Short mmCIF file of C-alpha atoms in Angstrom, two decimals:
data_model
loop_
_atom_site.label_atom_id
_atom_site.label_comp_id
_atom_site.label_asym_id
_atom_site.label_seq_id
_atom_site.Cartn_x
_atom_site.Cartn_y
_atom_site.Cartn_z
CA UNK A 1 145.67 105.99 42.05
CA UNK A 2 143.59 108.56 40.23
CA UNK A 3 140.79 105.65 39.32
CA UNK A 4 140.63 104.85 43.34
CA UNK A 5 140.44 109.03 44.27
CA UNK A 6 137.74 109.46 41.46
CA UNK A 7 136.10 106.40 42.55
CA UNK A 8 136.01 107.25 46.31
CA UNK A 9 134.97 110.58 45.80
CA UNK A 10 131.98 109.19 43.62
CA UNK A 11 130.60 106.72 46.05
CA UNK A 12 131.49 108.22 49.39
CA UNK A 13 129.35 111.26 48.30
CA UNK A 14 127.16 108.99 47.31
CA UNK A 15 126.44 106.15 49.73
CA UNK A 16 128.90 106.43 52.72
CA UNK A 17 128.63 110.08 54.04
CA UNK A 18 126.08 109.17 56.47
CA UNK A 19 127.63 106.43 57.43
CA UNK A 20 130.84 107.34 58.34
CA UNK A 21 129.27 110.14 60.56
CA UNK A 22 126.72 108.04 62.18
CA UNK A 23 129.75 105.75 62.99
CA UNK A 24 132.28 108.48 63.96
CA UNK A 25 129.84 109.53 67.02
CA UNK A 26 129.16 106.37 67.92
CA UNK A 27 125.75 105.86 66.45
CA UNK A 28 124.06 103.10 64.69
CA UNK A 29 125.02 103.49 61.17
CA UNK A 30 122.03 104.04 58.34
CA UNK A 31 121.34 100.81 56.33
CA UNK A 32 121.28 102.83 53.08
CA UNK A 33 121.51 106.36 51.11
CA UNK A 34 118.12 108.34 50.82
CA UNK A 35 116.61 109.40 48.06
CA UNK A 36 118.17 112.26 48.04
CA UNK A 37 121.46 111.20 48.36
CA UNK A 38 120.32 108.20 45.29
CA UNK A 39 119.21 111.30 43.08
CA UNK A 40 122.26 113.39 43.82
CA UNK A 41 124.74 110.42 43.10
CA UNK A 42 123.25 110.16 39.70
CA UNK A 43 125.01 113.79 38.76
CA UNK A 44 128.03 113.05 40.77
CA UNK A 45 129.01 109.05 39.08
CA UNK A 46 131.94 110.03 37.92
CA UNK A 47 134.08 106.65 36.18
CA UNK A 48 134.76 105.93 32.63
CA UNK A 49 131.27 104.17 31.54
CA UNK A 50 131.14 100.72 30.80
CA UNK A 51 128.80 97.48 29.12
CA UNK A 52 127.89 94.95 31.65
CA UNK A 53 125.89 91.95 31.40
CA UNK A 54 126.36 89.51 34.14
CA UNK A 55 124.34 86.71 34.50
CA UNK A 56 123.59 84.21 37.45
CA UNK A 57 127.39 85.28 38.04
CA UNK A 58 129.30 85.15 41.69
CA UNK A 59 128.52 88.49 43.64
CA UNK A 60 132.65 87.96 44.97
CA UNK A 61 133.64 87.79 41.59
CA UNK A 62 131.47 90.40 40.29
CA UNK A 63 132.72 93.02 42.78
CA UNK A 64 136.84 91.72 42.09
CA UNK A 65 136.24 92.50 38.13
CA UNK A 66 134.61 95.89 38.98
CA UNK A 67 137.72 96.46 41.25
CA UNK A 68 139.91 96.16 38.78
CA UNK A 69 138.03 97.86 36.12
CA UNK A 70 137.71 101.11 38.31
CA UNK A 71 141.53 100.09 39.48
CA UNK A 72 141.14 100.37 42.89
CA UNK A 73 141.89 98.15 46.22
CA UNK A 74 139.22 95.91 47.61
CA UNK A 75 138.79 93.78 50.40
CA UNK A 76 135.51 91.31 50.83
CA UNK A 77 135.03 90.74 54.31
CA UNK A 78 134.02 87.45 55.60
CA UNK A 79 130.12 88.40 56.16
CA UNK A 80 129.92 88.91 52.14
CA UNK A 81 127.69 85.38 51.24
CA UNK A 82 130.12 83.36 48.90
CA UNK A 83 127.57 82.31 46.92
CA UNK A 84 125.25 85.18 46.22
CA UNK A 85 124.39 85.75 42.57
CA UNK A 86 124.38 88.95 39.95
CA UNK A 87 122.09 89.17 37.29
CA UNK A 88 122.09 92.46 35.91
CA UNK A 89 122.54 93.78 31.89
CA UNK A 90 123.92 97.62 31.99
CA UNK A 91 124.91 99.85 28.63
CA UNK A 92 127.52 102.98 28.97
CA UNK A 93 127.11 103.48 32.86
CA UNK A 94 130.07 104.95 34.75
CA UNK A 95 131.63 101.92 36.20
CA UNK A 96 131.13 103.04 39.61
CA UNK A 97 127.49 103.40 39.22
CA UNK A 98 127.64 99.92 38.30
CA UNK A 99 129.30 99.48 42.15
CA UNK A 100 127.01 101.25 43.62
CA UNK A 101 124.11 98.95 42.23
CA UNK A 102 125.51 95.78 42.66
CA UNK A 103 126.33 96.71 46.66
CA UNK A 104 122.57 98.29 46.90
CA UNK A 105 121.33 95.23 45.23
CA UNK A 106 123.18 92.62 47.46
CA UNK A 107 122.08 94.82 50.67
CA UNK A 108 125.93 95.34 51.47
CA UNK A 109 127.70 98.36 52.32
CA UNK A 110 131.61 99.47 52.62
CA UNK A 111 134.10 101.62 54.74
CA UNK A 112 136.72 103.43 53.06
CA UNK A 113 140.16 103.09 55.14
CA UNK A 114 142.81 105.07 53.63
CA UNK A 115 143.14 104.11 50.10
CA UNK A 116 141.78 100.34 50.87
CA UNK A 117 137.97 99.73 50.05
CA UNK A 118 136.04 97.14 52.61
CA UNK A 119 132.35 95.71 51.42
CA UNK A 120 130.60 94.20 54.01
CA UNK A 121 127.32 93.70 55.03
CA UNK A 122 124.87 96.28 57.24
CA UNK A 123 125.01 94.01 60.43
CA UNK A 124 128.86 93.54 60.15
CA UNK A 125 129.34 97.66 60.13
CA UNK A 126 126.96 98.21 62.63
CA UNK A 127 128.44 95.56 64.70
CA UNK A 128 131.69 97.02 64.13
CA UNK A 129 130.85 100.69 64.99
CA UNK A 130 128.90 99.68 68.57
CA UNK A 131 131.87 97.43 69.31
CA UNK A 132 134.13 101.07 69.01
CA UNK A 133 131.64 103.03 70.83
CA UNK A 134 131.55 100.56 73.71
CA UNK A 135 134.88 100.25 73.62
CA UNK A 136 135.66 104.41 73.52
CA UNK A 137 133.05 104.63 76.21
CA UNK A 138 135.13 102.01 78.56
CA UNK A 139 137.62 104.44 77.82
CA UNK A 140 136.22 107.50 78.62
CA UNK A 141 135.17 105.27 82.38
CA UNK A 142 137.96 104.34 83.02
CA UNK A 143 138.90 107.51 85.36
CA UNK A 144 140.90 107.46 88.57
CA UNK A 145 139.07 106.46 91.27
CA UNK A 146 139.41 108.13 94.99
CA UNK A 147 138.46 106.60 98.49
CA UNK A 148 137.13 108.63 101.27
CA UNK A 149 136.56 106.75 104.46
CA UNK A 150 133.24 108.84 106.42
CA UNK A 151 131.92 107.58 110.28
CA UNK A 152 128.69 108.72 110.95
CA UNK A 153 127.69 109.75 114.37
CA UNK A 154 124.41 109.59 114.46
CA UNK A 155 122.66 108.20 111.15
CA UNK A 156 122.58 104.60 110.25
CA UNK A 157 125.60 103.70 107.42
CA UNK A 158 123.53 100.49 105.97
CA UNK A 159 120.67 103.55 105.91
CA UNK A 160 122.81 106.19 103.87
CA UNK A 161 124.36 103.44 101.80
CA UNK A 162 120.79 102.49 100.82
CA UNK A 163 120.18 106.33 100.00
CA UNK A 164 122.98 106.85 98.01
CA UNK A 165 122.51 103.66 95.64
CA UNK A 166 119.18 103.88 95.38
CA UNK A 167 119.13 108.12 94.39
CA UNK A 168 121.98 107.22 92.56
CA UNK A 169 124.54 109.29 93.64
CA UNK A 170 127.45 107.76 92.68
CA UNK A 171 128.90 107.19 89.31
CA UNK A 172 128.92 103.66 87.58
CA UNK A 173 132.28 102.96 88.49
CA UNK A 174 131.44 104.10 91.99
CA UNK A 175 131.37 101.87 94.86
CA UNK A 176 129.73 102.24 98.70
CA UNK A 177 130.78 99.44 101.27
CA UNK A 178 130.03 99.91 105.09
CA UNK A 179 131.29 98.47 107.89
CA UNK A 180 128.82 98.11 110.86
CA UNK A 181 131.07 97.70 113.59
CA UNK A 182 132.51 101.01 113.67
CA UNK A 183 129.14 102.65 111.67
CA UNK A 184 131.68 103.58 108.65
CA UNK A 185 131.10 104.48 105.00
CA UNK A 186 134.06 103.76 102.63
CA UNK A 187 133.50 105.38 99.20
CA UNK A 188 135.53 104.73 95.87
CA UNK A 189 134.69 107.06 93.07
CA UNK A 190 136.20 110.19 91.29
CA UNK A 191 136.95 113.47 93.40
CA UNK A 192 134.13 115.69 92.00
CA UNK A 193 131.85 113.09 93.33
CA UNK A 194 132.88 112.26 95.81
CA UNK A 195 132.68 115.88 97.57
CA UNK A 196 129.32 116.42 96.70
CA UNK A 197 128.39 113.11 98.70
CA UNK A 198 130.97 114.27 101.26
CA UNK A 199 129.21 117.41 101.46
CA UNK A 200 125.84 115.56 101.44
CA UNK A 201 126.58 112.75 103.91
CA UNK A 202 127.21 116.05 106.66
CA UNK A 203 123.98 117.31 106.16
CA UNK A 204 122.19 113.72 107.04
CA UNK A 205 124.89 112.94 109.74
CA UNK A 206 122.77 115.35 112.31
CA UNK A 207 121.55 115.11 115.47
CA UNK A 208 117.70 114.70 115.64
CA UNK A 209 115.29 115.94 118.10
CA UNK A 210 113.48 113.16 120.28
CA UNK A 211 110.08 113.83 121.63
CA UNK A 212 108.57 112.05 124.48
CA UNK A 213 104.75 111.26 124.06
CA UNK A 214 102.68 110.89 126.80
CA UNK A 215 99.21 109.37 126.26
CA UNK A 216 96.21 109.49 129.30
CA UNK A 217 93.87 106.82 129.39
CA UNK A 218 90.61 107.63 131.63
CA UNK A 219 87.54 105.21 131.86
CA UNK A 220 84.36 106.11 133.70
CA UNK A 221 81.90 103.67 134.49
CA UNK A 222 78.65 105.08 136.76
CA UNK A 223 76.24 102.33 137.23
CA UNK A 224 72.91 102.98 139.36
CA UNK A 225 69.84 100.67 140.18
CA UNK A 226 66.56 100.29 141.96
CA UNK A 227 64.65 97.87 142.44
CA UNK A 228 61.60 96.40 144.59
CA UNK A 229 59.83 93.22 144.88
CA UNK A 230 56.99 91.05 146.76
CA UNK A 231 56.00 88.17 148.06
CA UNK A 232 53.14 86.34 149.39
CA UNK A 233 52.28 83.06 151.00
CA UNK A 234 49.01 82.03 152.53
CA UNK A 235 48.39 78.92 154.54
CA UNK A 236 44.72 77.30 155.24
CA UNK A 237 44.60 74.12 157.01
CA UNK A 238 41.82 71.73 157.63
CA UNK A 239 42.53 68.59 159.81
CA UNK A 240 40.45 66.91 163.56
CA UNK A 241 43.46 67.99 165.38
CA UNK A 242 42.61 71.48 164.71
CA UNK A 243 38.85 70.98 165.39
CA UNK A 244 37.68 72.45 161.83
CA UNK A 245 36.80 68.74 159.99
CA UNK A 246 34.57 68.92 157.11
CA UNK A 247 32.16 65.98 158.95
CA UNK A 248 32.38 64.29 155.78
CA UNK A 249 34.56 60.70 155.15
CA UNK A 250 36.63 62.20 152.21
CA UNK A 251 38.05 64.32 152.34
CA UNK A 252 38.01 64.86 155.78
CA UNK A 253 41.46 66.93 155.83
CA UNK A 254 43.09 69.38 153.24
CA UNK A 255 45.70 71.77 153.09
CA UNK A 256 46.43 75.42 150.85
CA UNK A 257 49.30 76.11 150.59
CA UNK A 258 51.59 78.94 149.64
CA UNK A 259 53.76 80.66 152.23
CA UNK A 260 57.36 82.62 152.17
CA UNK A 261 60.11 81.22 152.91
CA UNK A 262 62.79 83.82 152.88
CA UNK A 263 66.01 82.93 153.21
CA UNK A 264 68.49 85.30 155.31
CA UNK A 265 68.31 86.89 158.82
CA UNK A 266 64.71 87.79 158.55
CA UNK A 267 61.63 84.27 158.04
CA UNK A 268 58.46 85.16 157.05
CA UNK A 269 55.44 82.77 157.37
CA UNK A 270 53.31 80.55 159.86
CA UNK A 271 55.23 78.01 162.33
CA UNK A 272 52.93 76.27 163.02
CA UNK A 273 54.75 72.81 164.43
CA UNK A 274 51.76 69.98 164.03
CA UNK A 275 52.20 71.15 160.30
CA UNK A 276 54.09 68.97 157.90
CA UNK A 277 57.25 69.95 156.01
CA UNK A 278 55.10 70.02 152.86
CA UNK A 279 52.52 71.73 154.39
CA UNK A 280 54.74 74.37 155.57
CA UNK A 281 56.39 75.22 151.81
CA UNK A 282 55.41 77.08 148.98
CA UNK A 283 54.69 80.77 147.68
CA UNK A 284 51.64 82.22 146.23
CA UNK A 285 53.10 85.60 144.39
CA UNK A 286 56.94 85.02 144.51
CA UNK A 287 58.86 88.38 143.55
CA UNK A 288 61.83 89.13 145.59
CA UNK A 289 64.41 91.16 144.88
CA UNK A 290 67.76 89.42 144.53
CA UNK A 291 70.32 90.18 147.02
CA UNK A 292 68.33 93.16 148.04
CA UNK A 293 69.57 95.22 151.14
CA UNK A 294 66.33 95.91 152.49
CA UNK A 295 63.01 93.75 153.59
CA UNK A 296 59.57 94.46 154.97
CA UNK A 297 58.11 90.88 156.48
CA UNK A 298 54.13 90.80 157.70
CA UNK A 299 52.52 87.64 158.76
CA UNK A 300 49.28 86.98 160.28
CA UNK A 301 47.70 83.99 161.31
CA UNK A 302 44.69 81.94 163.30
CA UNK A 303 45.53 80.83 166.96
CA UNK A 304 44.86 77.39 165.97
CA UNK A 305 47.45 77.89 163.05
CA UNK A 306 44.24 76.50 160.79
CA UNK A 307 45.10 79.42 158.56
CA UNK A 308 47.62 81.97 158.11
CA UNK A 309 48.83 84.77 155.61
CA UNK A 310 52.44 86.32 155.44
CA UNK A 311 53.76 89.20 152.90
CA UNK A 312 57.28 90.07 152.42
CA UNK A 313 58.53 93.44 150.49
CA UNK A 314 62.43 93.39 149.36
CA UNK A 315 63.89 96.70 147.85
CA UNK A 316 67.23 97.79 146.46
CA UNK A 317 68.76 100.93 145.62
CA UNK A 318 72.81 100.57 144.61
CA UNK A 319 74.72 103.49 143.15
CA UNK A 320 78.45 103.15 141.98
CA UNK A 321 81.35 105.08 140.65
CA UNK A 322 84.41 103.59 139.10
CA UNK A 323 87.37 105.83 137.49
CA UNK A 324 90.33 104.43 136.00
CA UNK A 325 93.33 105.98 134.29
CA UNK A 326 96.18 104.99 132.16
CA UNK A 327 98.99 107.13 131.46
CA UNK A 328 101.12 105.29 129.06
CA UNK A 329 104.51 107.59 128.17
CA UNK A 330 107.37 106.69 125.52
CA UNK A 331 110.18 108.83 124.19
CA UNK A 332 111.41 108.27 120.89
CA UNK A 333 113.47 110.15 117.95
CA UNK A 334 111.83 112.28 115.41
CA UNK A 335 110.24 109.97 112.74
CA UNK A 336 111.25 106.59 114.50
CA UNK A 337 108.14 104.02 115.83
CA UNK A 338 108.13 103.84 119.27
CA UNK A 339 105.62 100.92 121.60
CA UNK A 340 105.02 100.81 125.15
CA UNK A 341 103.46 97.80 126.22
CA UNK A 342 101.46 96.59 129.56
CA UNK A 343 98.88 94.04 130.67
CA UNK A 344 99.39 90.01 130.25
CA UNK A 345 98.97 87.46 127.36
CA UNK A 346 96.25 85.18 127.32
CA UNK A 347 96.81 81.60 126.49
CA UNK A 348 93.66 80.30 124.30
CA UNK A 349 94.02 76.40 123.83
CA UNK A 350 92.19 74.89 120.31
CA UNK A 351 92.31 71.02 119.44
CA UNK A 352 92.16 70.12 115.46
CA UNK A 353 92.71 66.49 114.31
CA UNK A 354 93.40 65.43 117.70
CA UNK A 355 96.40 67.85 118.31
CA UNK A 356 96.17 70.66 121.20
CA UNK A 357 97.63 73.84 120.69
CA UNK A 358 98.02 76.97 122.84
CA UNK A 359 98.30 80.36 121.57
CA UNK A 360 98.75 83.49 123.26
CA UNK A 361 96.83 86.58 122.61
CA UNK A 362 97.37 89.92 124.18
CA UNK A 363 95.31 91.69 126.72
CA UNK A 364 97.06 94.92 127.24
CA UNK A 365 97.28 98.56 126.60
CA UNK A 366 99.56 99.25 123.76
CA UNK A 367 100.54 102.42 122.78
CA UNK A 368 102.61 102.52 119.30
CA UNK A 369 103.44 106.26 117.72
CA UNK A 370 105.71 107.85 115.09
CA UNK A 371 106.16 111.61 115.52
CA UNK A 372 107.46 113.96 113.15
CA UNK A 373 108.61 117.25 114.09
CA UNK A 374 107.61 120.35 111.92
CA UNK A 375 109.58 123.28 111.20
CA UNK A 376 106.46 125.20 113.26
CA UNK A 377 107.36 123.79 116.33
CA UNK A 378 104.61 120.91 115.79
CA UNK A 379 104.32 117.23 115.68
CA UNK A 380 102.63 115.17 113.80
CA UNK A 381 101.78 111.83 115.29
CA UNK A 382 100.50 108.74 113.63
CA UNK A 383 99.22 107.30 116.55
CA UNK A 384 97.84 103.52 116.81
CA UNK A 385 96.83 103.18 120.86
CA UNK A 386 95.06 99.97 121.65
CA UNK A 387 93.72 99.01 125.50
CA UNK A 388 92.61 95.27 125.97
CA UNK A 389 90.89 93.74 128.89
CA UNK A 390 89.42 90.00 129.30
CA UNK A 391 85.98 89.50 130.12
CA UNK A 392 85.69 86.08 131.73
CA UNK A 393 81.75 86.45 131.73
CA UNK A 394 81.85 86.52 128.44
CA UNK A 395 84.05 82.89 127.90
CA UNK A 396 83.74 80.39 125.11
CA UNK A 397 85.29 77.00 125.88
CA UNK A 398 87.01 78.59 128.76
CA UNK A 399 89.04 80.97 126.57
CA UNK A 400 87.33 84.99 127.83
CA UNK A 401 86.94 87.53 125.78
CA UNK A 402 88.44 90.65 125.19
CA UNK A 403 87.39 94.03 125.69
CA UNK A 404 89.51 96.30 123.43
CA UNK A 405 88.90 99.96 122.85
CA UNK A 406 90.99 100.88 119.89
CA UNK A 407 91.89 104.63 118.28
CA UNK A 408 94.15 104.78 115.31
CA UNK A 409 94.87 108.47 113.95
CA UNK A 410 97.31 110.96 112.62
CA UNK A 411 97.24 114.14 114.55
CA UNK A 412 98.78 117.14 114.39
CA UNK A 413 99.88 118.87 118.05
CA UNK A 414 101.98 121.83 119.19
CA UNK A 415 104.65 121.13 121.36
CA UNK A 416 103.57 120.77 124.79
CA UNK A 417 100.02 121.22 124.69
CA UNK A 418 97.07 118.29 125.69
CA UNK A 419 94.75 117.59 122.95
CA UNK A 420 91.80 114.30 122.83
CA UNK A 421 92.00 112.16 120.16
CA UNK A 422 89.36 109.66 120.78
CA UNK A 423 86.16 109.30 122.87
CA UNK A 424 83.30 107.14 123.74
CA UNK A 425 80.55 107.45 125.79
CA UNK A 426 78.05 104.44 125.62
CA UNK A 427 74.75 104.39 128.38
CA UNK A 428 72.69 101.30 129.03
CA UNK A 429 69.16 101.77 130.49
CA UNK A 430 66.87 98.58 131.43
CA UNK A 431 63.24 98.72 132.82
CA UNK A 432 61.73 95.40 133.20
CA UNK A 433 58.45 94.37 135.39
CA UNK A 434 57.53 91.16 136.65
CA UNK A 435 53.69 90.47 138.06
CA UNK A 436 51.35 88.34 138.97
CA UNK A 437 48.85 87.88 136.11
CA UNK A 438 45.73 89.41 136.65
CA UNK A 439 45.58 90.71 140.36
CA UNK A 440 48.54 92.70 138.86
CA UNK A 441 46.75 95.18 136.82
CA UNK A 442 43.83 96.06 139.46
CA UNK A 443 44.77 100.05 140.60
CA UNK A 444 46.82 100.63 143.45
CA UNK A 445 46.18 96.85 144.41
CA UNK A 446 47.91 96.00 141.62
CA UNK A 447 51.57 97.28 142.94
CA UNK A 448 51.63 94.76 145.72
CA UNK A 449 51.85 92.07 143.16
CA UNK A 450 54.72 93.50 141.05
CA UNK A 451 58.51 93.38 140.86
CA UNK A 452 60.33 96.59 139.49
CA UNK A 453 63.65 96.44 138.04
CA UNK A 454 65.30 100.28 137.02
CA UNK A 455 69.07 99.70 136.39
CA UNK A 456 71.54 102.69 134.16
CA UNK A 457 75.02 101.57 133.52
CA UNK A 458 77.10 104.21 131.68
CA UNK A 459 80.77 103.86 130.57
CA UNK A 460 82.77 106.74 129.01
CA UNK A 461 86.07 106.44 127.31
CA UNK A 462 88.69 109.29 126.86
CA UNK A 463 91.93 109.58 125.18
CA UNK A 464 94.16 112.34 125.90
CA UNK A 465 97.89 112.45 124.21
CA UNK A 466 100.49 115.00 125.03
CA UNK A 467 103.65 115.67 122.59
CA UNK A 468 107.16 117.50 124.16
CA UNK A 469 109.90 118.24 122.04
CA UNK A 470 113.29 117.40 123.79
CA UNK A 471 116.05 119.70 121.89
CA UNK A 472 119.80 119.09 123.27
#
């Protein structure tokens, strides 16, 4: 018994101390001793010195003969390779030196249990100590659980169950399961725990404050336009019923042409009945005005009709004013989306690979907004408002257009009061001029073979939105 104390001292001091900590708090295990500790076992080898010359012999055996040199009791564990080999040649070393070498040499290592000495490889004790830390920590887990059962009132269980397992809040052994029918929480974990959530899950089971946004569309379109226009036609004949011949065989008739023939409740131009229905068409300087409101006819002519002029001046002057306003309003809760919707879809038909198919697009004014309320009596709105009208002028294989104006923001508002967030003001202004060439450009003269054409068209787009808190 004194060999295995003398022994044991020896080589715990000098291989196993940090071992036996490392394993004791649950810690991989070092693979070796230091230095240090090599250099300080070297003083502290301790057993009666011995000869040793093994060669190519069994490591099991090796260690068993040591054993019982050094008198002490030794178990191989399985992991030990049965057919390792020792070749080592040793004069007057203390025999548990010669232990220590042989283990180091092998790469084994050993636990001392009571007066019982187990060698066994690195990855057997390191396998051996995480298997006791797991199983300590399992242990340590294994605490009584409590179950609270929590209905919420006003926030969403599937939400707070998502908070709490994704913060983290509960222990691993803790569980959260929810039952939507009744909007309940049921929580298993240990008491401390579970009155911190307890004491949490009051503080996010609160009322929120809902504001109500109202949003003011207003479009202005101011269109104005002038224009004024001519025309001429003249009329010469030459023909024996008229008396004017040329006396000459050929030709002894002719005909200019180029008269007005204005259609509407006012006819400009010659009547002249022994005329022909081709004699009786035609315009020299044709320039009216379309659709114009007012006309000017003049028309003079021989009493034999053998020649006649006729002049007709069209003008237009059109002002108009067109105001429309959308006031789109939602209420929602603080930080929730809310959409108002109104207008029509718009079916657009497409053919590919001989297959129709209809889609529907919307034409309508949208409003979609997410407030947040401040804790200076503020909201912030992200605000995506969106107002869509077809344009069937504007078609492409039947399927219009459409006209969207569009403002996406995030705005900040005090309760209650108006602010713009978005406007457009876009102006159109056309001159054009049609003449006659040539006769056109003589002064003064020149005006009664022109057409004007002055038109402004001017649309203007505001977007007024309106936040009010509604506490209660």
């Amino acid at each position: 018994m004194r060999s295995i104390r003398v022994w044991m001292v020896s080589i715990t001091l000098a291989l196993s101390a940090t071992l036996v900590t490392a394993g004791a708090q649950g810690t991989q295990p070092q693979a070796g001793p230091t230095q240090a500790d090599q250099q300080s076992a070297l003083r502290r080898f301790s057993g009666t010195p011995i000869d040793v010359d093994y060669q190519a012999a069994n490591l099991r055996t090796v260690l068993r003969n040591l054993a019982e040199i050094g008198n002490i009791n030794l178990v191989i564990d399985p992991t030990v390779p049965p057919v390792a080999l020792v070749d080592l040649r040793l004069t007057q070393v203390p025999w548990d030196q010669v232990m220590d070498v042989v283990l180091r040499s092998a790469q084994l290592t050993y636990e001392v249990e009571g007066p019982v000495v187990r060698v066994m490889t690195r990855e057997a004790l390191t396998r051996e100590k995480q298997s006791e830390a797991d199983q300590r920590k399992a242990t340590q887990h294994a605490a009584v659980l409590d179950t609270v059962r929590v209905r919420l009132n006003y926030a969403s269980a599937a939400d707070v169950k998502s908070l709490l397992e994704t913060a983290r809040l509960i222990t691993a052994d803790g569980t959260v399961d929810l039952d939507e029918r009744t909007n309940m929480l049921i929580i298993r974990d240990n008491a401390k725990q579970l009155a911190e959530l307890q004491q949490l899950i009051v503080e996010l089971d609160k009322p929120e404050p809902q504001v109500e946004i109202e949003a003011q569309i207003m479009q202005m379109n101011r269109d104005a336009a002038k224009a004024l226009g001519v025309q001429w036609g003249i009329n010469g004949r030459v023909a024996p019923d008229l008396g004017n011949t040329t006396g000459l065989g050929f030709p002894n008739s002719g005909t200019v042409g180029g008269r007005v023939q204005q259609q509407g409740p006012v006819t400009q131009g010659p009547t002249d009945p022994r005329a022909a229905a081709t004699e009786r068409t035609g315009t020299a300087v044709n320039l009216p005005v379309p659709g114009a409101s007012s006309a000017l006819g003049l028309s003079l002519g021989a009493i034999n009709g053998a020649f006649g002029i006729d002049m007709a001046i069209t003008a237009l002057e059109r002002q108009g004013k067109v105001k429309i306003l959308s006031t789109p309003r939602v209420t929602t809760q603080n930080n929730k989306q809310a959409e108002v919707t109104q207008g029509f879809q718009i079916p657009i038909q497409t053919q590919q690979n001989n297959t129709v198919s209809v889609t529907f697009k919307d034409a309508a004014l949208k409003l979609l907004v997410t407030p947040q309320i401040t804790g200076a009596n503020t909201v912030i709105m992200r605000i995506i408002l969106e107002n869509g009208q077809p344009d069937f002028s504007r078609a492409v294989n039947g399927n219009p257009s459409i006209n969207t104006q569009r403002a996406e923001t995030s705005v900040q508002v005090a309760d209650g009061i108006r602010t713009v967030i978005g406007g457009i003001l876009q102006t159109t202004e056309t001159n054009s001029v049609d003449k006659t060439p040539g006769i056109s450009n003589i002064p003064l003269l020149g005006w009664l073979f022109k057409r004007t054409n002055t038109s402004n068209d001017s649309q203007e787009l505001v977007i007024f939105i309106t936040p009010r808190i509604i506490r209660g």
